[in-house]
Short mmCIF file of C-alpha atoms in Angstrom, two decimals:
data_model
loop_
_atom_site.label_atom_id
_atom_site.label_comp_id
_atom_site.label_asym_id
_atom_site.label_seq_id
_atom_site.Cartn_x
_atom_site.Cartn_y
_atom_site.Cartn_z
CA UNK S 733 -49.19 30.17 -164.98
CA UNK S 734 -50.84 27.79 -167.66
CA UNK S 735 -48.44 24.72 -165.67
CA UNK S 736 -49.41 25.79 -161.88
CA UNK S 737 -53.22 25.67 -163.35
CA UNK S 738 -52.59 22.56 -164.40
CA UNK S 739 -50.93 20.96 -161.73
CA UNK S 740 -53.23 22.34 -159.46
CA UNK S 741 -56.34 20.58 -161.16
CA UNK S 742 -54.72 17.46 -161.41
CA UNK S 743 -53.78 17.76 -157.40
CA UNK S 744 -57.83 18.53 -156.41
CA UNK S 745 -59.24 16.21 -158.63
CA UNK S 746 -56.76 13.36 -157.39
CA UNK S 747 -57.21 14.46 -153.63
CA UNK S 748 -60.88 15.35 -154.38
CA UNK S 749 -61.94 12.53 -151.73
CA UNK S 750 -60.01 14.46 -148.85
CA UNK S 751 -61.85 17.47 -149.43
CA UNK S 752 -63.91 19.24 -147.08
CA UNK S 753 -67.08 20.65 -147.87
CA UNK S 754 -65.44 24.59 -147.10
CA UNK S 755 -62.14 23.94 -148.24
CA UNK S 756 -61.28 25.89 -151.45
CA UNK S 757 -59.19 24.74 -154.02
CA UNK S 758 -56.68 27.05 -153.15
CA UNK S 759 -56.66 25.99 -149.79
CA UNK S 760 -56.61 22.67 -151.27
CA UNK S 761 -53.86 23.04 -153.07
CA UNK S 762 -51.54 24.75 -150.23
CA UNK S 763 -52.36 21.84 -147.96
CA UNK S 764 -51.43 19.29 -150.55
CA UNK S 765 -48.37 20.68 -150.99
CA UNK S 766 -47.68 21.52 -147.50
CA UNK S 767 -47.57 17.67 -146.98
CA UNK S 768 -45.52 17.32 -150.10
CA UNK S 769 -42.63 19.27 -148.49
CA UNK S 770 -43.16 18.07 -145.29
CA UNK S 771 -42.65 14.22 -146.62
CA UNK S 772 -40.19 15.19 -149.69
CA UNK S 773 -37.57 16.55 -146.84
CA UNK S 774 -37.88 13.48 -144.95
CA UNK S 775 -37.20 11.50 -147.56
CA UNK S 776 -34.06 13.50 -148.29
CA UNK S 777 -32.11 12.66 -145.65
CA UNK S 778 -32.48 8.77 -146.57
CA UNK S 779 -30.40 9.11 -149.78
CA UNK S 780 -27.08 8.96 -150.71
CA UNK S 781 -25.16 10.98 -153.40
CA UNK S 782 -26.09 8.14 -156.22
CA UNK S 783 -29.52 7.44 -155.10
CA UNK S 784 -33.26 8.17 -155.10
CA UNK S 785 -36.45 6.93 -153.71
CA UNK S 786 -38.67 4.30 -154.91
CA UNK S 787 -40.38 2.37 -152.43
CA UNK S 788 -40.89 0.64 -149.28
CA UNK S 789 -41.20 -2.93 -148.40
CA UNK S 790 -43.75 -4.44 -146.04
CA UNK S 791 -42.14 -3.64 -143.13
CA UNK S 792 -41.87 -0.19 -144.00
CA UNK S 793 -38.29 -0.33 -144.99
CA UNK S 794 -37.02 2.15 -147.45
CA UNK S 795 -36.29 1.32 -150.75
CA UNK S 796 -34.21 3.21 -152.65
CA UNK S 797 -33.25 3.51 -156.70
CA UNK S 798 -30.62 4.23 -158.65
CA UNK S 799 -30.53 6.73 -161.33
CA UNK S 800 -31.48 4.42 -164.27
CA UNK S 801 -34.12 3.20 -163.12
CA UNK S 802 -37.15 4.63 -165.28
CA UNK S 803 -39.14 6.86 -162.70
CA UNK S 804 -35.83 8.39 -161.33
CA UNK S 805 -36.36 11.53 -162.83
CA UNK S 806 -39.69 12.03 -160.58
CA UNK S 807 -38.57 12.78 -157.48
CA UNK S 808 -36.10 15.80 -158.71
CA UNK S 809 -39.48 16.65 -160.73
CA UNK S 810 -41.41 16.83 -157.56
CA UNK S 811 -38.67 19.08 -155.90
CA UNK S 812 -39.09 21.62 -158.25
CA UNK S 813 -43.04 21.77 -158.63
CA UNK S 814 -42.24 22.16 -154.74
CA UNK S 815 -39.85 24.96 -155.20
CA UNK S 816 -42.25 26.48 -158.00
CA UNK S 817 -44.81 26.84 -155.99
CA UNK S 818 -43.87 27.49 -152.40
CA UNK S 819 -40.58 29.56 -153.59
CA UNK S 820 -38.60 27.67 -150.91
CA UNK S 821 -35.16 28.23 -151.50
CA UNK S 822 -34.40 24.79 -149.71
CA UNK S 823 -36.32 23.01 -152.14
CA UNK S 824 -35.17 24.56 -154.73
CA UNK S 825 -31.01 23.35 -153.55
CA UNK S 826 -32.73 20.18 -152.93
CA UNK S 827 -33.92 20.07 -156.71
CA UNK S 828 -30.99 21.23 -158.02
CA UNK S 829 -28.74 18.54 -156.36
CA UNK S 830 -31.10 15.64 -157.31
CA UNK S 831 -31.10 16.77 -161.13
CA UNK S 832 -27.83 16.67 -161.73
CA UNK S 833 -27.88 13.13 -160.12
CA UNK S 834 -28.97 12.38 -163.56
CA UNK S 835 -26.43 14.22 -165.85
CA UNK S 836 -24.75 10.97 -166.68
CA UNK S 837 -28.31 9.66 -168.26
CA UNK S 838 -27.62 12.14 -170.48
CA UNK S 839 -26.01 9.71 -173.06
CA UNK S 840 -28.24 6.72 -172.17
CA UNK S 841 -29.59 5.45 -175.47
CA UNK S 842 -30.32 2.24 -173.83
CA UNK S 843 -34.38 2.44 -173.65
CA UNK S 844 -37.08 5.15 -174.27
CA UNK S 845 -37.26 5.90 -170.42
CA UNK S 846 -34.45 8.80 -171.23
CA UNK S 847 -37.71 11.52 -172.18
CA UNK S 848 -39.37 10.82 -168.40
CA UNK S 849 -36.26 11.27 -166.67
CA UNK S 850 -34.57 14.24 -168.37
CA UNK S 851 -37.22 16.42 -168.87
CA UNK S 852 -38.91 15.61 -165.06
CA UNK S 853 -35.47 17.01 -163.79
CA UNK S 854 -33.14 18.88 -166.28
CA UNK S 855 -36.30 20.24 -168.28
CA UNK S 856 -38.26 21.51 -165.60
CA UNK S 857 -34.50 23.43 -163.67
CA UNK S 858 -34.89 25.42 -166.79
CA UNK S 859 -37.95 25.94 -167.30
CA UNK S 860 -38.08 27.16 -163.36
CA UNK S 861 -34.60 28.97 -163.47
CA UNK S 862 -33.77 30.12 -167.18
CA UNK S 863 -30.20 29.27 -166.22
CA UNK S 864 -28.11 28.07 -168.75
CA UNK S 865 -26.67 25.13 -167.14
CA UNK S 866 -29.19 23.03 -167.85
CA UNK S 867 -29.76 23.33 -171.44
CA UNK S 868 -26.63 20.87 -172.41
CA UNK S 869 -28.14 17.77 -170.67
CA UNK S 870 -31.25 18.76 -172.07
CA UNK S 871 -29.92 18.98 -175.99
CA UNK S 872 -27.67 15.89 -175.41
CA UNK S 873 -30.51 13.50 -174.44
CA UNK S 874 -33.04 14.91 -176.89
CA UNK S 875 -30.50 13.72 -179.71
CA UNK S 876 -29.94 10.58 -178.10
CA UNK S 877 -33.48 10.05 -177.64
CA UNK S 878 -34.12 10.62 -181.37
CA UNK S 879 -31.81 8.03 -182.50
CA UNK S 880 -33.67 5.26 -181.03
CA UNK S 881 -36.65 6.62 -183.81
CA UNK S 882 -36.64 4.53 -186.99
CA UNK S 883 -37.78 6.23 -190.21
CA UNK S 884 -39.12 2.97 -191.18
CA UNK S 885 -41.71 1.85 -188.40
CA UNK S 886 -42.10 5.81 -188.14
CA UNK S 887 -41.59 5.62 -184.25
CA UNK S 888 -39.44 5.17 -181.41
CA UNK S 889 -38.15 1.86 -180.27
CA UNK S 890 -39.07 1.75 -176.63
CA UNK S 891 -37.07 -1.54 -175.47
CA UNK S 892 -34.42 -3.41 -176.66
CA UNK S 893 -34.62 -6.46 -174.81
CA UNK S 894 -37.29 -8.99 -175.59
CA UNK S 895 -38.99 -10.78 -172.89
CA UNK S 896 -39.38 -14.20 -172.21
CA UNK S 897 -42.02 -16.66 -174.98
CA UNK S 898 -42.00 -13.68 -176.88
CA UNK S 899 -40.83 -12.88 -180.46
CA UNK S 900 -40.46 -8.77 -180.49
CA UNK S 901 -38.49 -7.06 -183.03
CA UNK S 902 -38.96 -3.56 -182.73
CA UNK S 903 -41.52 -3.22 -179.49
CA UNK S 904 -43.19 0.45 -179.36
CA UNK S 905 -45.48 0.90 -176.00
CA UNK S 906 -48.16 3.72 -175.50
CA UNK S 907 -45.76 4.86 -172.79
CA UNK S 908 -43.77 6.26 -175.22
CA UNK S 909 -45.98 8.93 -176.17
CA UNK S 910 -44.45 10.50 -172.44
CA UNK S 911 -41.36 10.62 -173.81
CA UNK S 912 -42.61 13.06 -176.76
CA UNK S 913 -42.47 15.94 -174.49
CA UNK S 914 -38.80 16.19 -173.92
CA UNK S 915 -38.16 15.94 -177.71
CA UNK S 916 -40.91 18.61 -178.87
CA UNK S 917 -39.47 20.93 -176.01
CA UNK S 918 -35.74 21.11 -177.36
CA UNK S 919 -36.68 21.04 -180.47
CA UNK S 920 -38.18 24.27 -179.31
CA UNK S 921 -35.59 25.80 -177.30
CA UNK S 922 -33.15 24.73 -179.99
CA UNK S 923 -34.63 25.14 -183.16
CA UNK S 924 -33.98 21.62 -183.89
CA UNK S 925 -37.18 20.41 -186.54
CA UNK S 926 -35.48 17.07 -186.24
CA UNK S 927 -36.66 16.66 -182.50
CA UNK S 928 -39.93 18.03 -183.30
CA UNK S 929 -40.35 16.24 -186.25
CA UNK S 930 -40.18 12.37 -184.75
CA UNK S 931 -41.98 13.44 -181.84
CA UNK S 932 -44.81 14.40 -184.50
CA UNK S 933 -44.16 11.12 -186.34
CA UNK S 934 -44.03 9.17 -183.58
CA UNK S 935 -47.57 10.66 -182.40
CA UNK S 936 -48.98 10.02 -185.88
CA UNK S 937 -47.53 6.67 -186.37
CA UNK S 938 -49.06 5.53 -182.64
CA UNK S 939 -52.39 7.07 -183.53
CA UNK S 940 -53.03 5.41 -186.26
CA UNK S 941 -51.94 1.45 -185.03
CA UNK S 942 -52.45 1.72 -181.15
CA UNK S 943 -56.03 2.42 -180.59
CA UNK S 944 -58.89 0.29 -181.02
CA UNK S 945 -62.25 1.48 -182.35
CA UNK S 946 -63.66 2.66 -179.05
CA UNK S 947 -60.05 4.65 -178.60
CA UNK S 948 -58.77 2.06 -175.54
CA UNK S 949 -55.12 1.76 -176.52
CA UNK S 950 -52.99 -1.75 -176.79
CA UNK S 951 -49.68 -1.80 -174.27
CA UNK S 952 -47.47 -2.52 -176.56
CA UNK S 953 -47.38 -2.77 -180.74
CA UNK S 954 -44.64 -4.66 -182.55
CA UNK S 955 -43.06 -3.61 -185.74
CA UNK S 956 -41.29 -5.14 -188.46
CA UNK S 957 -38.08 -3.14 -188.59
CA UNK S 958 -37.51 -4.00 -192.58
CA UNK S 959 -40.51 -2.55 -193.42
CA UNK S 960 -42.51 -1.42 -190.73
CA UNK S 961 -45.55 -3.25 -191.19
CA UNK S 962 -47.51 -4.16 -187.52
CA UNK S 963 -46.22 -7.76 -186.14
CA UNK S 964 -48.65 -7.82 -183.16
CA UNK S 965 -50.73 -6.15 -180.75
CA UNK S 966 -50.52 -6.75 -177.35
CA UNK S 967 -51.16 -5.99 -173.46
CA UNK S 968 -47.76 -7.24 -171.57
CA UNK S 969 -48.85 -5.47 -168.02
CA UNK S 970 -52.28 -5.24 -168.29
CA UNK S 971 -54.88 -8.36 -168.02
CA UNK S 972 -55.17 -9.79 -171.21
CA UNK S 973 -54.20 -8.08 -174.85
CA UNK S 974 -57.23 -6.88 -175.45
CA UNK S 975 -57.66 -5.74 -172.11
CA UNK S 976 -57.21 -1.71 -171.85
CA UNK S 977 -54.90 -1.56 -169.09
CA UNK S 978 -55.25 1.46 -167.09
CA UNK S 979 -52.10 2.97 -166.96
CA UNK S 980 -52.20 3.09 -170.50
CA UNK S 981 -55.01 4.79 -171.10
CA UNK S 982 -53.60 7.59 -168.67
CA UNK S 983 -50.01 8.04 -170.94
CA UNK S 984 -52.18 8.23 -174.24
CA UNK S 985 -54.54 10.98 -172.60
CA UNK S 986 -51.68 12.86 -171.13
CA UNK S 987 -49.43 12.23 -174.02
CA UNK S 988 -52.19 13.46 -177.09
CA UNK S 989 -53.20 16.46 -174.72
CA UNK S 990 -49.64 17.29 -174.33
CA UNK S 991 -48.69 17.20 -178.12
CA UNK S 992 -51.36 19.14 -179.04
CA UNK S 993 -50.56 21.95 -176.30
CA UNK S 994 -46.99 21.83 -177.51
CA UNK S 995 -47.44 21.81 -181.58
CA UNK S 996 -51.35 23.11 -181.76
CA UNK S 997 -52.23 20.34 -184.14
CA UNK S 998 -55.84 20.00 -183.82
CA UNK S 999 -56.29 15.72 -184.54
CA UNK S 1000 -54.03 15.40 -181.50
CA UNK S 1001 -56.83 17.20 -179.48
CA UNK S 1002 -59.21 15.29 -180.89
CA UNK S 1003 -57.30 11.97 -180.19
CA UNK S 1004 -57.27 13.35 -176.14
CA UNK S 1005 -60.99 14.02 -175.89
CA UNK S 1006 -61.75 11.01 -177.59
CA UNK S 1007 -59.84 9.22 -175.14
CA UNK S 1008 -60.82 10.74 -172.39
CA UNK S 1009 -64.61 10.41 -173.03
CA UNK S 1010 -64.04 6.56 -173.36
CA UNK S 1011 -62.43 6.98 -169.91
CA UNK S 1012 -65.64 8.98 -168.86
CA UNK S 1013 -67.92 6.15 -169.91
CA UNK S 1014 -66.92 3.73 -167.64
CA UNK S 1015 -67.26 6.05 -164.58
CA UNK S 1016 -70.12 5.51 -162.55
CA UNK S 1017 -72.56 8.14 -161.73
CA UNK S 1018 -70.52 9.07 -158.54
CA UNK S 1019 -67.47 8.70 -159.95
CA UNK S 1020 -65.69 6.26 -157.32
CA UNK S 1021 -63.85 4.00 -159.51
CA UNK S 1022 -63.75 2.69 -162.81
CA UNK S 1023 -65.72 -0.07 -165.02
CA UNK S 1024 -63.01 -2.28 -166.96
CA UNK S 1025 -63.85 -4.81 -169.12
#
């Protein structure tokens, strides 16, 4: 129940705007998701058996993805909030076939991405179903995840490439604290302190170099892998690098909420309201868009 009440917030508050003045948030809720089926099942029958959606172009063409790209665990996650809440046995087949689109991710130690993807899909089948099947995929990637964690920089490399007029040597980006969630969760289901333990690093190590004084968070922080001293900090998506780019902001909100929902450790609670009253601040009164610097 504690998930459907938070999905359902998050689904008002986002579709807040499209509310009428008698509609009640459960009433809400079942239209929003009414129009989620409705457009999830039409979307179905553009895929093939090795893809999934991501886009459209101008024209309105359909853009599909393959199954490494990073948000390709999303739409299998969608299906089963879908299934979960309608209890739709179609959606639920739908789900199930888009997850295990993904069981060869299960050994991609390639990029940080693996935490979105697995637990989106292969995390929430179990948590939905209980069924056994998926707890392999879900092990598998949580170790694989894990090795990308350095006991020096105390965190978990996010990319390995290193883009263009820059220098990185061990990049770590707020994004990462996403990730966390997969990790503490089989280290839960498998009694594996390992997984839990660099997801708690990790979340210590980024609290303590990522934020600024007002609790906006850099993109990106670059460590020195010998001895994991801070390189640089720096905004590579956002406007500037000391910009706080928005998207960023969101990942450190969800990702400190989440931790401290998932290990009860009260600074990571702190860290979340923190960060979400400097989101608060630049609200105005009505609340119609945001104030960035």
């Amino acid at each position: 129940m504690r998930t459907r009440t938070y999905r359902t917030a998050l689904l008002s508050t986002l579709l807040l705007a499209g509310c009428t003045p008698r509609e009640t948030m459960p009433e809400l809720t079942d239209r929003v998701f009414a129009v989620a089926a409705a457009q999830y099942e039409q979307l179905e029958g553009r895929l093939t058996d090795e893809t999934l959606p991501r886009s459209a172009a101008s024209d309105g063409k359909f853009i599909p993805s393959n199954i490494r790209w990073w948000c390709s665990g999303f739409y299998p996650g969608s299906l089963w909030y879908i299934y979960e809440y309608t209890g739709d046995k179609t959606f639920r087949e739908l789900a199930e076939k888009n997850t295990f689109k993904l069981y060869p991710l299960k050994q991609k130690g390639t990029d940080h991405d693996l935490g979105f993807q697995m637990n989106c899909s292969f995390g929430n089948a179990y948590r939905i179903t209980g069924e056994q099947k998926y707890l392999e995929p879900i092990h598998t990637s949580a170790r694989v995840l894990a090795g990308r964690f350095s006991p020096v920089t105390g965190v978990i490399r996010s990319w390995d490439f290193v883009r263009k007029g820059r220098d990185w040597k061990y990049p770590v980006i707020i994004d990462n604290m996403m990730n966390l969630e997969h990790l503490y969760n089989a280290g839960l289901l498998f009694g594996d302190d390992t997984l839990k333990s660099v997801a708690v690093t990790h979340a210590n190590t980024t609290l303590c170099n990522h934020f600024r004084p007002d609790f906006t968070s850099y993109h990106l922080v670059d460590y020195d892998p010998a001895d994991g001293r801070v390189r640089r900090k720096e905004t590579v998506q956002g406007f500037s690098d000391e910009s706080a780019w928005a998207r960023g902001q969101a990942w450190a909100l969800y990702g400190y909420t989440m931790m401290f929902r998932l290990s009860g450790y009260e600074c990571y609670l702190n860290q979340a309201e923190n960060i979400a009253g400097m989101l608060l601040e630049r609200l105005p009164d009505d609340g119609t868009e945001f104030k960035w610097s």
